Amino acid sequence: MSLDPVAVGAREAAGKGDGGPGGGGPGDCGPGEGGKLVFAFAGQGHQWAGMGRGLLRAEAVFRAAVERCDAALAPHTGWSVVDRLTRDDAWPLMRRTDVLQPTLFTVQVALAALWRSWGVVPDAVVGQSMGEVAAAHVAGALTLEDAATVQCRRGALLQRISGRGTMAVVELPAAEATALIADTGGKAVVAGYGSPTTTVLSGDHDSLDAVLARLAATDVHARRIPDTAPSHSPYVDELRDDLRTALSGVRPRRAAVPLYSTVTLRRIEGPELTASYWIDNLREPVRFAPAVRQLSCAGHGVFLEISAHPVLTEPVRQCLEHAGHRGLALPSMRRNAELDALRASRETLRALGRPGPARARRPELTPYQAAVLPALFAR
């Protein structure tokens, strides 16, 4: 990967490393080689019409988990998430954050349950933006009922500001993205540090339209994140009081699985996941790239993305490569090929010697996998 040495030097001089505040620079920790497994829960943007239908039909564990989530969500939503996943006429409603976010949460929780039923158990979890709610539940720090409360009540309040702005991913390092939006007067802000070369922006429609037009003119790839409110921006501040009230009944507990925060860049014990934390999770920039570095430095070398379509897999690979660390990133599902993607990743994990069902014939590995697996999993 080639990076502008001037930009890299400027970021390191500012203490921002390769992934925003707290990111560190290349080589600032150990070799980052290990076989420990991370479940990485994506934020919004991995949705697609028809997601989950194949798994609902084919996998009883997945369906049972969806139905448990449905029961936990229903008191807050008044609608059935099973209906939202299975009915074609329900898809237009997915453009609303108060519908989309609980539905994505359900898919993620059910995917994690399916992987665990196959003996694939995480050594740690990490979540990007709203994905941290599902991660906290899977880690054991939130009951399903409390996780449903956080996801539904936040999604409902986000709907209040959903028409006033949006979010976008730009293929620029954080320092360059920050410079790009400097003339917006704070109407566009850095909302997330995705990888050494990708940054998430949030802001009002006009400001982001202007930014994206400038990038298109210079052939820099950028895209809007579909159906998003301007999360991780000053727009969230007006929701603080209502969020605090809505989430005041959440009672977190000690996590059973290590949970790495993309808000504080600390390992979460569990009891700190109160209303204040979930407000910060919605308001502060998502420090995903620095969190990946922390995990890699701690010996986590396999990242399994828990989402309906891969949006974290490539950023994780970029983070590992930039840090000079060996590792592997795998998706759980893929648009219009969810069963095939899931089975391919399961076979790869079998080849790594991870716990799982009775071993099948050792699968063919890609050149990338063949290059990194021996070093990762040599004992």
XYZ file of C-alpha atoms in Angstrom:
379
model
C 0.000 0.000 0.000
C 1.422 3.372 -0.952
C 0.772 6.356 1.282
C 1.812 9.968 0.927
C 4.841 10.197 3.282
C 4.173 13.874 3.916
C 0.597 13.164 5.002
C 1.682 10.224 7.153
C 4.357 12.339 8.802
C 1.871 15.107 9.500
C -0.579 12.689 11.102
C 2.072 11.153 13.311
C 3.376 14.562 14.306
C -0.164 15.450 15.348
C -0.442 12.237 17.374
C -3.077 10.846 15.067
C -1.203 7.959 13.516
C -2.862 6.043 10.753
C -6.406 5.944 11.995
C -7.304 9.197 13.654
C -6.880 10.116 17.315
C -5.229 7.330 19.242
C -4.347 5.481 16.086
C -0.608 5.253 16.537
C 1.817 4.759 13.690
C 3.241 1.744 11.906
C 5.339 -0.446 14.157
C 4.201 1.161 17.434
C 3.374 -2.177 19.035
C 4.512 -5.776 18.778
C 4.360 -7.887 15.635
C 0.609 -8.240 15.829
C 0.597 -11.898 14.874
C -1.813 -14.298 16.468
C -4.656 -16.681 15.934
C -7.250 -15.188 18.262
C -10.621 -14.553 16.651
C -12.609 -11.296 16.644
C -16.271 -10.855 15.807
C -16.427 -7.417 14.121
C -19.939 -5.936 13.998
C -20.538 -3.413 11.211
C -22.467 -0.179 11.527
C -25.217 0.886 9.167
C -24.772 0.440 5.416
C -24.656 -3.329 4.869
C -28.381 -3.760 4.259
C -29.903 -5.165 1.080
C -33.361 -6.252 0.001
C -33.811 -9.927 0.822
C -31.039 -10.185 3.404
C -31.482 -13.032 5.825
C -34.176 -14.868 3.886
C -31.952 -17.746 2.824
C -30.715 -18.230 6.371
C -34.217 -18.035 7.811
C -35.154 -20.955 5.552
C -31.967 -22.990 5.859
C -30.712 -22.490 9.414
C -32.951 -23.227 12.405
C -30.532 -21.568 14.845
C -30.564 -18.344 12.835
C -34.359 -18.316 12.676
C -34.710 -19.006 16.402
C -32.377 -16.117 17.208
C -34.327 -13.802 14.890
C -37.537 -14.792 16.666
C -35.976 -14.081 20.084
C -34.927 -10.645 18.857
C -38.398 -10.110 17.420
C -39.933 -10.713 20.858
C -37.469 -8.310 22.518
C -37.941 -5.580 19.907
C -41.722 -5.753 19.549
C -42.579 -3.789 22.745
C -40.571 -0.875 21.343
C -41.482 -1.117 17.667
C -44.993 -2.468 17.372
C -44.012 -4.389 14.247
C -42.413 -7.744 13.463
C -38.805 -7.907 12.323
C -39.553 -11.294 10.729
C -42.085 -9.531 8.510
C -39.567 -6.828 7.637
C -37.055 -9.461 6.552
C -39.407 -11.676 4.592
C -41.928 -9.364 2.912
C -41.008 -7.506 -0.290
C -43.498 -4.738 0.426
C -41.755 -4.001 3.737
C -38.448 -3.006 2.150
C -39.321 0.684 1.512
C -39.706 1.084 5.274
C -36.036 0.152 5.677
C -35.144 3.697 4.664
C -36.198 4.773 8.163
C -33.552 4.515 10.887
C -36.167 3.391 13.406
C -36.870 0.357 11.204
C -33.486 -0.307 9.643
C -31.331 -0.272 12.755
C -33.365 -2.801 14.794
C -33.510 -5.039 11.722
C -29.748 -4.937 11.155
C -29.213 -5.547 14.875
C -31.380 -8.668 14.591
C -29.420 -10.026 11.629
C -26.148 -9.499 13.493
C -27.288 -11.141 16.716
C -28.661 -14.101 14.750
C -25.443 -14.461 12.749
C -23.386 -14.514 15.942
C -25.689 -17.187 17.367
C -25.278 -19.263 14.211
C -21.490 -19.061 14.297
C -21.478 -20.031 17.960
C -23.744 -23.013 17.226
C -20.982 -24.221 14.912
C -18.397 -23.878 17.682
C -16.915 -20.636 16.326
C -16.621 -18.563 19.494
C -14.965 -15.114 19.567
C -11.951 -14.321 21.699
C -12.996 -10.649 21.505
C -15.650 -8.475 19.888
C -15.620 -4.982 18.413
C -18.440 -2.888 16.988
C -18.579 -0.003 14.544
C -21.173 2.667 15.435
C -24.579 0.970 15.895
C -22.798 -2.398 15.563
C -21.420 -1.877 19.036
C -24.878 -2.528 20.499
C -24.978 -6.046 19.056
C -21.328 -6.514 20.032
C -22.102 -5.578 23.640
C -24.947 -8.095 23.746
C -22.858 -10.886 22.224
C -20.102 -10.063 24.728
C -22.614 -10.533 27.531
C -22.518 -6.915 28.725
C -26.144 -6.196 27.730
C -29.126 -8.493 28.013
C -31.107 -8.924 24.817
C -33.839 -6.741 26.302
C -31.436 -3.919 27.167
C -29.727 -4.136 23.778
C -33.130 -3.932 22.108
C -33.950 -0.873 24.223
C -30.749 0.893 23.168
C -31.166 0.048 19.501
C -34.856 0.881 19.216
C -34.997 4.032 21.293
C -31.894 5.504 19.681
C -33.147 4.627 16.218
C -36.465 6.303 16.942
C -34.794 9.498 18.150
C -32.406 9.514 15.197
C -35.402 9.631 12.906
C -35.986 13.167 14.222
C -32.804 14.420 12.536
C -32.692 11.984 9.619
C -33.817 14.487 7.004
C -31.285 17.125 7.954
C -28.099 15.374 6.925
C -26.381 12.157 5.939
C -23.035 10.327 5.969
C -20.458 9.353 3.349
C -17.297 7.280 3.042
C -14.350 8.897 1.279
C -11.160 7.206 0.121
C -8.875 9.631 1.907
C -6.725 9.405 5.033
C -8.179 11.240 8.016
C -5.834 14.229 7.792
C -6.661 14.841 4.140
C -10.387 14.419 4.756
C -10.186 16.905 7.621
C -8.478 19.432 5.381
C -11.077 18.850 2.669
C -13.988 19.830 4.917
C -12.235 22.691 6.701
C -14.148 25.322 4.724
C -17.606 23.946 5.580
C -17.719 25.825 8.864
C -18.394 22.670 10.840
C -21.342 21.660 8.659
C -19.391 18.527 7.718
C -17.239 16.661 10.253
C -15.133 13.514 10.471
C -17.488 10.854 11.816
C -15.251 7.810 11.672
C -11.731 6.504 11.099
C -12.331 3.396 9.011
C -8.842 2.512 7.796
C -5.569 4.259 6.938
C -7.111 5.318 3.635
C -10.848 5.629 4.352
C -12.669 8.224 6.425
C -16.364 8.653 7.199
C -17.910 12.119 7.019
C -21.199 13.348 8.460
C -23.056 16.583 7.885
C -25.813 18.426 6.101
C -26.810 17.421 2.573
C -25.542 20.524 0.773
C -22.095 20.432 2.401
C -21.578 16.738 1.708
C -22.866 17.108 -1.851
C -20.244 19.801 -2.441
C -17.492 17.681 -0.898
C -18.433 14.626 -2.963
C -18.550 16.716 -6.147
C -15.028 17.981 -5.487
C -13.791 14.444 -4.942
C -15.480 13.177 -8.100
C -13.689 15.885 -10.085
C -10.345 14.544 -8.846
C -11.260 10.836 -9.277
C -11.252 10.156 -5.536
C -13.784 7.476 -4.726
C -16.556 8.495 -2.332
C -20.054 7.229 -1.667
C -22.986 8.071 0.523
C -23.928 5.544 3.180
C -27.533 4.748 2.311
C -30.422 5.777 4.536
C -28.336 7.379 7.267
C -28.999 10.258 9.616
C -26.091 12.648 10.416
C -24.819 10.536 13.322
C -21.464 11.287 14.954
C -21.959 14.999 14.323
C -23.206 18.064 16.231
C -26.744 17.267 15.097
C -26.815 14.560 17.779
C -26.367 17.126 20.555
C -30.010 18.190 20.399
C -31.019 14.605 21.209
C -28.883 14.268 24.354
C -31.539 14.938 26.985
C -34.092 12.676 25.332
C -31.490 9.955 24.818
C -30.505 10.099 28.483
C -34.121 9.707 29.532
C -34.870 6.968 26.996
C -31.851 4.878 28.019
C -31.923 5.524 31.766
C -33.272 2.049 32.510
C -30.406 0.177 30.822
C -28.528 -1.968 33.353
C -25.230 -3.209 31.892
C -23.306 -6.057 33.453
C -19.800 -7.445 33.297
C -18.803 -8.667 29.839
C -18.001 -12.359 29.473
C -16.027 -11.765 26.249
C -13.492 -8.929 25.845
C -15.163 -5.937 24.175
C -12.918 -3.315 22.576
C -14.513 0.118 22.380
C -14.400 2.189 19.199
C -15.479 5.177 21.315
C -12.919 5.236 24.135
C -10.269 2.889 22.681
C -10.340 0.990 25.951
C -11.336 -2.555 26.728
C -14.854 -2.418 28.135
C -15.493 -4.128 31.440
C -19.266 -3.847 31.028
C -20.789 -1.743 33.811
C -19.734 1.480 32.057
C -22.205 0.847 29.191
C -24.809 3.177 30.667
C -26.894 5.804 28.874
C -23.899 8.174 28.782
C -21.805 5.651 26.897
C -24.475 5.034 24.274
C -24.891 8.776 23.762
C -21.141 9.061 23.175
C -21.299 6.068 20.848
C -23.782 8.007 18.711
C -22.079 11.411 18.974
C -18.309 10.811 18.908
C -16.241 9.713 15.878
C -15.988 5.947 15.385
C -12.362 4.947 15.983
C -12.528 1.626 14.188
C -9.025 1.650 12.673
C -7.260 2.303 16.018
C -9.389 -0.407 17.636
C -8.274 -2.916 14.984
C -4.666 -1.976 15.778
C -5.265 -2.586 19.482
C -6.779 -5.972 18.790
C -3.985 -6.970 16.443
C -1.357 -5.891 18.959
C -3.116 -8.074 21.535
C -2.744 -11.165 19.338
C -6.013 -11.157 17.427
C -5.258 -12.201 13.881
C -8.607 -13.336 12.463
C -11.480 -10.886 12.037
C -14.890 -12.333 11.182
C -17.265 -9.618 10.031
C -20.782 -9.933 11.425
C -22.949 -8.177 8.855
C -25.292 -8.799 5.920
C -22.673 -7.680 3.386
C -18.941 -7.001 3.882
C -18.179 -3.370 4.690
C -15.426 -3.941 7.288
C -13.450 -6.766 5.693
C -11.364 -4.582 3.380
C -10.775 -1.831 5.992
C -9.535 -4.476 8.437
C -7.120 -5.819 5.805
C -5.876 -2.285 5.135
C -5.349 -1.656 8.845
C -3.352 -4.858 9.285
C -1.279 -4.286 6.162
C -0.464 -0.698 7.070
C 0.661 -1.776 10.528
C 2.839 -4.517 9.094
C 0.762 -7.168 10.853
C -0.318 -10.539 9.509
C -3.993 -11.345 9.666
C -7.121 -12.489 7.919
C -10.526 -10.852 7.472
C -13.576 -12.880 6.478
C -17.210 -11.958 5.744
C -20.266 -13.719 7.118
C -22.731 -12.847 4.370
C -22.696 -11.268 0.942
C -25.419 -9.566 -1.078
C -27.486 -12.129 -3.013
C -25.089 -14.915 -1.995
C -25.479 -15.137 1.762
C -25.400 -18.932 2.033
C -22.394 -19.297 -0.270
C -20.446 -16.589 1.564
C -21.222 -18.061 4.953
C -20.167 -21.554 3.916
C -16.949 -20.302 2.315
C -15.916 -18.485 5.491
C -16.853 -21.507 7.595
C -14.639 -23.733 5.463
C -11.761 -21.274 5.792
C -12.136 -21.300 9.580
C -12.131 -25.082 9.513
C -8.884 -24.958 7.577
C -7.448 -22.756 10.314
C -8.215 -25.385 12.893
C -10.885 -23.332 14.633
C -13.471 -25.325 16.605
C -16.465 -26.297 14.543
C -18.527 -29.141 13.103
C -16.964 -32.361 11.963
C -14.195 -31.488 9.558
C -14.855 -31.683 5.883
C -12.283 -32.051 3.152
C -9.675 -29.314 3.537
C -10.780 -26.506 1.191
C -8.735 -24.851 -1.475
C -7.184 -21.669 -0.081
C -6.747 -18.426 -1.958
C -3.150 -17.257 -2.522
C -3.677 -14.659 0.226
C -4.851 -17.273 2.710
C -2.092 -19.693 1.744
C 0.491 -16.970 2.343
C -0.677 -15.832 5.766
C -2.211 -18.878 7.428
C 0.960 -20.869 8.129
C 2.556 -17.923 9.917
C -0.641 -17.056 11.771
C -1.446 -20.459 13.108
C 1.888 -22.189 13.501
C 2.103 -23.537 17.031
